[in-house]
mmCIF file with all atom_site columns, C-alpha atoms in Angstrom:
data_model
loop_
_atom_site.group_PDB
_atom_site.id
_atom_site.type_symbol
_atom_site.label_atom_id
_atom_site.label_alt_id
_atom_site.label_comp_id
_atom_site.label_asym_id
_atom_site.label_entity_id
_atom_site.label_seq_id
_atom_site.pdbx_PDB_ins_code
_atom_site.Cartn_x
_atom_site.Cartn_y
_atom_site.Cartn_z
_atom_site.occupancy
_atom_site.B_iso_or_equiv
_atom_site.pdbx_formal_charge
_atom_site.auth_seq_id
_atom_site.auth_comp_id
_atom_site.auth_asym_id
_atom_site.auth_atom_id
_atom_site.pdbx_PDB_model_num
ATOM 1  C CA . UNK A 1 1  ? -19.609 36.132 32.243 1.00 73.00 ? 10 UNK A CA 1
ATOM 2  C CA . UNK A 1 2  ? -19.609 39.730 33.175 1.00 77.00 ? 11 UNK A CA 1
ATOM 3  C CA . UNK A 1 3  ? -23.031 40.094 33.038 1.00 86.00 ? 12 UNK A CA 1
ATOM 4  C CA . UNK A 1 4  ? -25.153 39.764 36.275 1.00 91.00 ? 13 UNK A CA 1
ATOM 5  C CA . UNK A 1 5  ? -28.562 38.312 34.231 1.00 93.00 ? 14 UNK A CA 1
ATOM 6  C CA . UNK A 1 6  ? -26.847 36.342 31.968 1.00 92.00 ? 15 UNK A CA 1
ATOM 7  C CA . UNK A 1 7  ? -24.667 34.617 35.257 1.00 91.00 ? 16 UNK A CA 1
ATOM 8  C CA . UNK A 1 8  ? -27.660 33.770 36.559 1.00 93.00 ? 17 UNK A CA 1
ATOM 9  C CA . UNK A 1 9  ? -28.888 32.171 33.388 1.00 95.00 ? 18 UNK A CA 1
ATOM 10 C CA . UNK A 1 10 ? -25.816 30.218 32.967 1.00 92.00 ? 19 UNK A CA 1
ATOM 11 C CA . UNK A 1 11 ? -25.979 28.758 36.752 1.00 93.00 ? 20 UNK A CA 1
ATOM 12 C CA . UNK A 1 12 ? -30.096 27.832 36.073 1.00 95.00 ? 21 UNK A CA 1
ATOM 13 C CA . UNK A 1 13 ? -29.019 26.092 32.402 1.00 96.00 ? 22 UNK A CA 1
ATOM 14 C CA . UNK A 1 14 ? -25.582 24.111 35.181 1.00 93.00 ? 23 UNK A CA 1
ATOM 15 C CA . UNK A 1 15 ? -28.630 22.957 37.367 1.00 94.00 ? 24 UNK A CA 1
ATOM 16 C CA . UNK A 1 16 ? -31.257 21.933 34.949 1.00 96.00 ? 25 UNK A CA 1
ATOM 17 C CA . UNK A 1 17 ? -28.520 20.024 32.988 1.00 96.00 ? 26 UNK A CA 1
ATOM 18 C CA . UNK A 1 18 ? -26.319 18.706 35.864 1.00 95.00 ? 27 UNK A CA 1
ATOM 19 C CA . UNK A 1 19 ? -28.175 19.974 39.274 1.00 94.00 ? 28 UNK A CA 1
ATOM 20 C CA . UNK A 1 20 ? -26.650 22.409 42.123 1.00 92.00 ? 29 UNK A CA 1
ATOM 21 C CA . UNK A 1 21 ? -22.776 22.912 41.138 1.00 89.00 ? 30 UNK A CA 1
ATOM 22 C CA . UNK A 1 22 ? -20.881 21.438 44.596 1.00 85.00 ? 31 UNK A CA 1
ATOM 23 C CA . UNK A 1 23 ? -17.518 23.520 43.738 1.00 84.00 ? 32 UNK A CA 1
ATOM 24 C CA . UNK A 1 24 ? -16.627 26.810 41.984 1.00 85.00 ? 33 UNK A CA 1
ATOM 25 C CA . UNK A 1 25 ? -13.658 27.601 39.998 1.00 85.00 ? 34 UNK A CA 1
ATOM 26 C CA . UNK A 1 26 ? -13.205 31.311 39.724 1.00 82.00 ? 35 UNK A CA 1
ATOM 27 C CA . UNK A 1 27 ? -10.842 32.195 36.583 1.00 83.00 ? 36 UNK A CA 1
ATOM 28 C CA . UNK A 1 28 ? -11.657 35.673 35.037 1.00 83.00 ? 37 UNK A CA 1
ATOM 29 C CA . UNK A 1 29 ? -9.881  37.589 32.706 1.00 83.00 ? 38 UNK A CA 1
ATOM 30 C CA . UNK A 1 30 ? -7.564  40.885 33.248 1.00 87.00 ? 39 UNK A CA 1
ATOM 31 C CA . UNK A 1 31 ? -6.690  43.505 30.724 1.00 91.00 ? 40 UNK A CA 1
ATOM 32 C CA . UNK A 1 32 ? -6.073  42.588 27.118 1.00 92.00 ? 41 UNK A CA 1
ATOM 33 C CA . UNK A 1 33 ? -2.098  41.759 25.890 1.00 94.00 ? 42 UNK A CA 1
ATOM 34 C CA . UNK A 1 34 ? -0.448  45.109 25.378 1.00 94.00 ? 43 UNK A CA 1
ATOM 35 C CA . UNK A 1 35 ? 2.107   46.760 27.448 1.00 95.00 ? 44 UNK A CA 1
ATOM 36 C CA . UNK A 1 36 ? 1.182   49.299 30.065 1.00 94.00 ? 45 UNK A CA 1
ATOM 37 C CA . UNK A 1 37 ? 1.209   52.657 27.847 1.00 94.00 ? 46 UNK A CA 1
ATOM 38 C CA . UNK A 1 38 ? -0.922  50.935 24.872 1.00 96.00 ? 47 UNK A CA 1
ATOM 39 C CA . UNK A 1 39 ? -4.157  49.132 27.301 1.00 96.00 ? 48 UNK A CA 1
ATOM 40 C CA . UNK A 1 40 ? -6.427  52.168 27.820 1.00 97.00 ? 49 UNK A CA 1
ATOM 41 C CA . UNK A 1 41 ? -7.793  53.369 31.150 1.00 96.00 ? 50 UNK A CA 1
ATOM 42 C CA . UNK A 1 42 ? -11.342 51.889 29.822 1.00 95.00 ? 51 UNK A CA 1
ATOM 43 C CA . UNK A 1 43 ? -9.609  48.552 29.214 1.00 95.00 ? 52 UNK A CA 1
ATOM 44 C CA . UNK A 1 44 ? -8.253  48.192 32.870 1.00 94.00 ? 53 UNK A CA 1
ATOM 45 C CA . UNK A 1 45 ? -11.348 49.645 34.232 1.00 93.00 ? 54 UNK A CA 1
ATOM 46 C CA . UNK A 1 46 ? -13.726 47.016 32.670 1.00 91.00 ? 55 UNK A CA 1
ATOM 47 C CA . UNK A 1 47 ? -10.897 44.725 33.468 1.00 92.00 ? 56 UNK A CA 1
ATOM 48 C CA . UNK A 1 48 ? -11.412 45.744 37.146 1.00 92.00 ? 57 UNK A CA 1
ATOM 49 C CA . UNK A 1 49 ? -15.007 45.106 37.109 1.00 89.00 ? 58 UNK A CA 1
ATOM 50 C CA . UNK A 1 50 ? -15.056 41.850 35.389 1.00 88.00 ? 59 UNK A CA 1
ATOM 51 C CA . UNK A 1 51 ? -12.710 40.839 37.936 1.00 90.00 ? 60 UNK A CA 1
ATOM 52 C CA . UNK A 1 52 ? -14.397 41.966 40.662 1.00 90.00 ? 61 UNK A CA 1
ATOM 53 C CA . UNK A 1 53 ? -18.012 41.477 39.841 1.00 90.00 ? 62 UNK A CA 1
ATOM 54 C CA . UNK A 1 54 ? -18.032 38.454 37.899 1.00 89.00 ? 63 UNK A CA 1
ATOM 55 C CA . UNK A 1 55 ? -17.115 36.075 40.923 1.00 89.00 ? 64 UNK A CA 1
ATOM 56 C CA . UNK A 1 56 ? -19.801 38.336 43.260 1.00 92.00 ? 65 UNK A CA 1
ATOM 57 C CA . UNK A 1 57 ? -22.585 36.943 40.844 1.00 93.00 ? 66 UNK A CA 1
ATOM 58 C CA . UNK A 1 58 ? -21.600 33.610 40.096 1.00 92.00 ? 67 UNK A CA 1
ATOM 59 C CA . UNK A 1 59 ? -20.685 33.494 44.200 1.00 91.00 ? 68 UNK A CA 1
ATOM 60 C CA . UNK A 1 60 ? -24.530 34.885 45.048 1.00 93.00 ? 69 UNK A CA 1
ATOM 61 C CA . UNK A 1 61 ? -25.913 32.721 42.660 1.00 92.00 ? 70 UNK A CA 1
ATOM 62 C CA . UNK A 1 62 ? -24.489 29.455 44.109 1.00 91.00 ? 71 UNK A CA 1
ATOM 63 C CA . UNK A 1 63 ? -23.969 29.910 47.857 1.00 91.00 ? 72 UNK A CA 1
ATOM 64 C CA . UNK A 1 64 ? -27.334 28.559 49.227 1.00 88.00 ? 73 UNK A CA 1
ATOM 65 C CA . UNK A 1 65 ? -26.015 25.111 47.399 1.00 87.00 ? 74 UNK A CA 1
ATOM 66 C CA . UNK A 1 66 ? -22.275 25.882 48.770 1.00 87.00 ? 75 UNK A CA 1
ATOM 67 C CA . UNK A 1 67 ? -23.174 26.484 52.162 1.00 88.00 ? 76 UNK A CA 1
ATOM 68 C CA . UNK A 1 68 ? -25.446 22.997 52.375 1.00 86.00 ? 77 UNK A CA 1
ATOM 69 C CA . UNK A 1 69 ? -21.935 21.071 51.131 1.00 82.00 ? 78 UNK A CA 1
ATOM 70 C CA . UNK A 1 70 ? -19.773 23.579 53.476 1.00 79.00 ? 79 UNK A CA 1
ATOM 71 C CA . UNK A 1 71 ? -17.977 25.028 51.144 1.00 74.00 ? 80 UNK A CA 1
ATOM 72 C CA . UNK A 1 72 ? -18.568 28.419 52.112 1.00 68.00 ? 81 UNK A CA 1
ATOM 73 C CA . UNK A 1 73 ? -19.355 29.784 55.606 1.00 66.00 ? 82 UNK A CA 1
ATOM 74 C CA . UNK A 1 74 ? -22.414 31.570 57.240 1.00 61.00 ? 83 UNK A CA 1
#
């Protein structure tokens, strides 16, 4: 789920199937196995933006519902 489109896809399929998600979870992945010297500075820098950016979309996508069950603020 590092994609912002494809989020948003994912939350509409959650709603139409199960309606507005109440909770988030928010478990993304970090660099691959390797020790330091052997993951590559592209590896830890999409590593950085999957962390990052993932939860952003996922978050944007869901608040209005999360806000209503006050789960997040205002």
């Amino acid at each position: 789920m590092t994609v912002k489109e494809q989020i948003q896809a994912a939350v509409e399929a959650c709603r139409a199937k199960l309606g507005d998600p109440d909770i988030l979870v928010m478990n993304v992945n970090g660099p691959p196995p390797g020790s330091f010297d052997e993951v590559t500075d592209e590896q830890f820098e999409a590593a950085v933006l999957e962390m990052t950016l993932s939860p952003v979309y996922l978050f944007r996508e869901t608040i209005g519902h999360l806000k209503e069950q006050r789960w997040a603020g205002s």
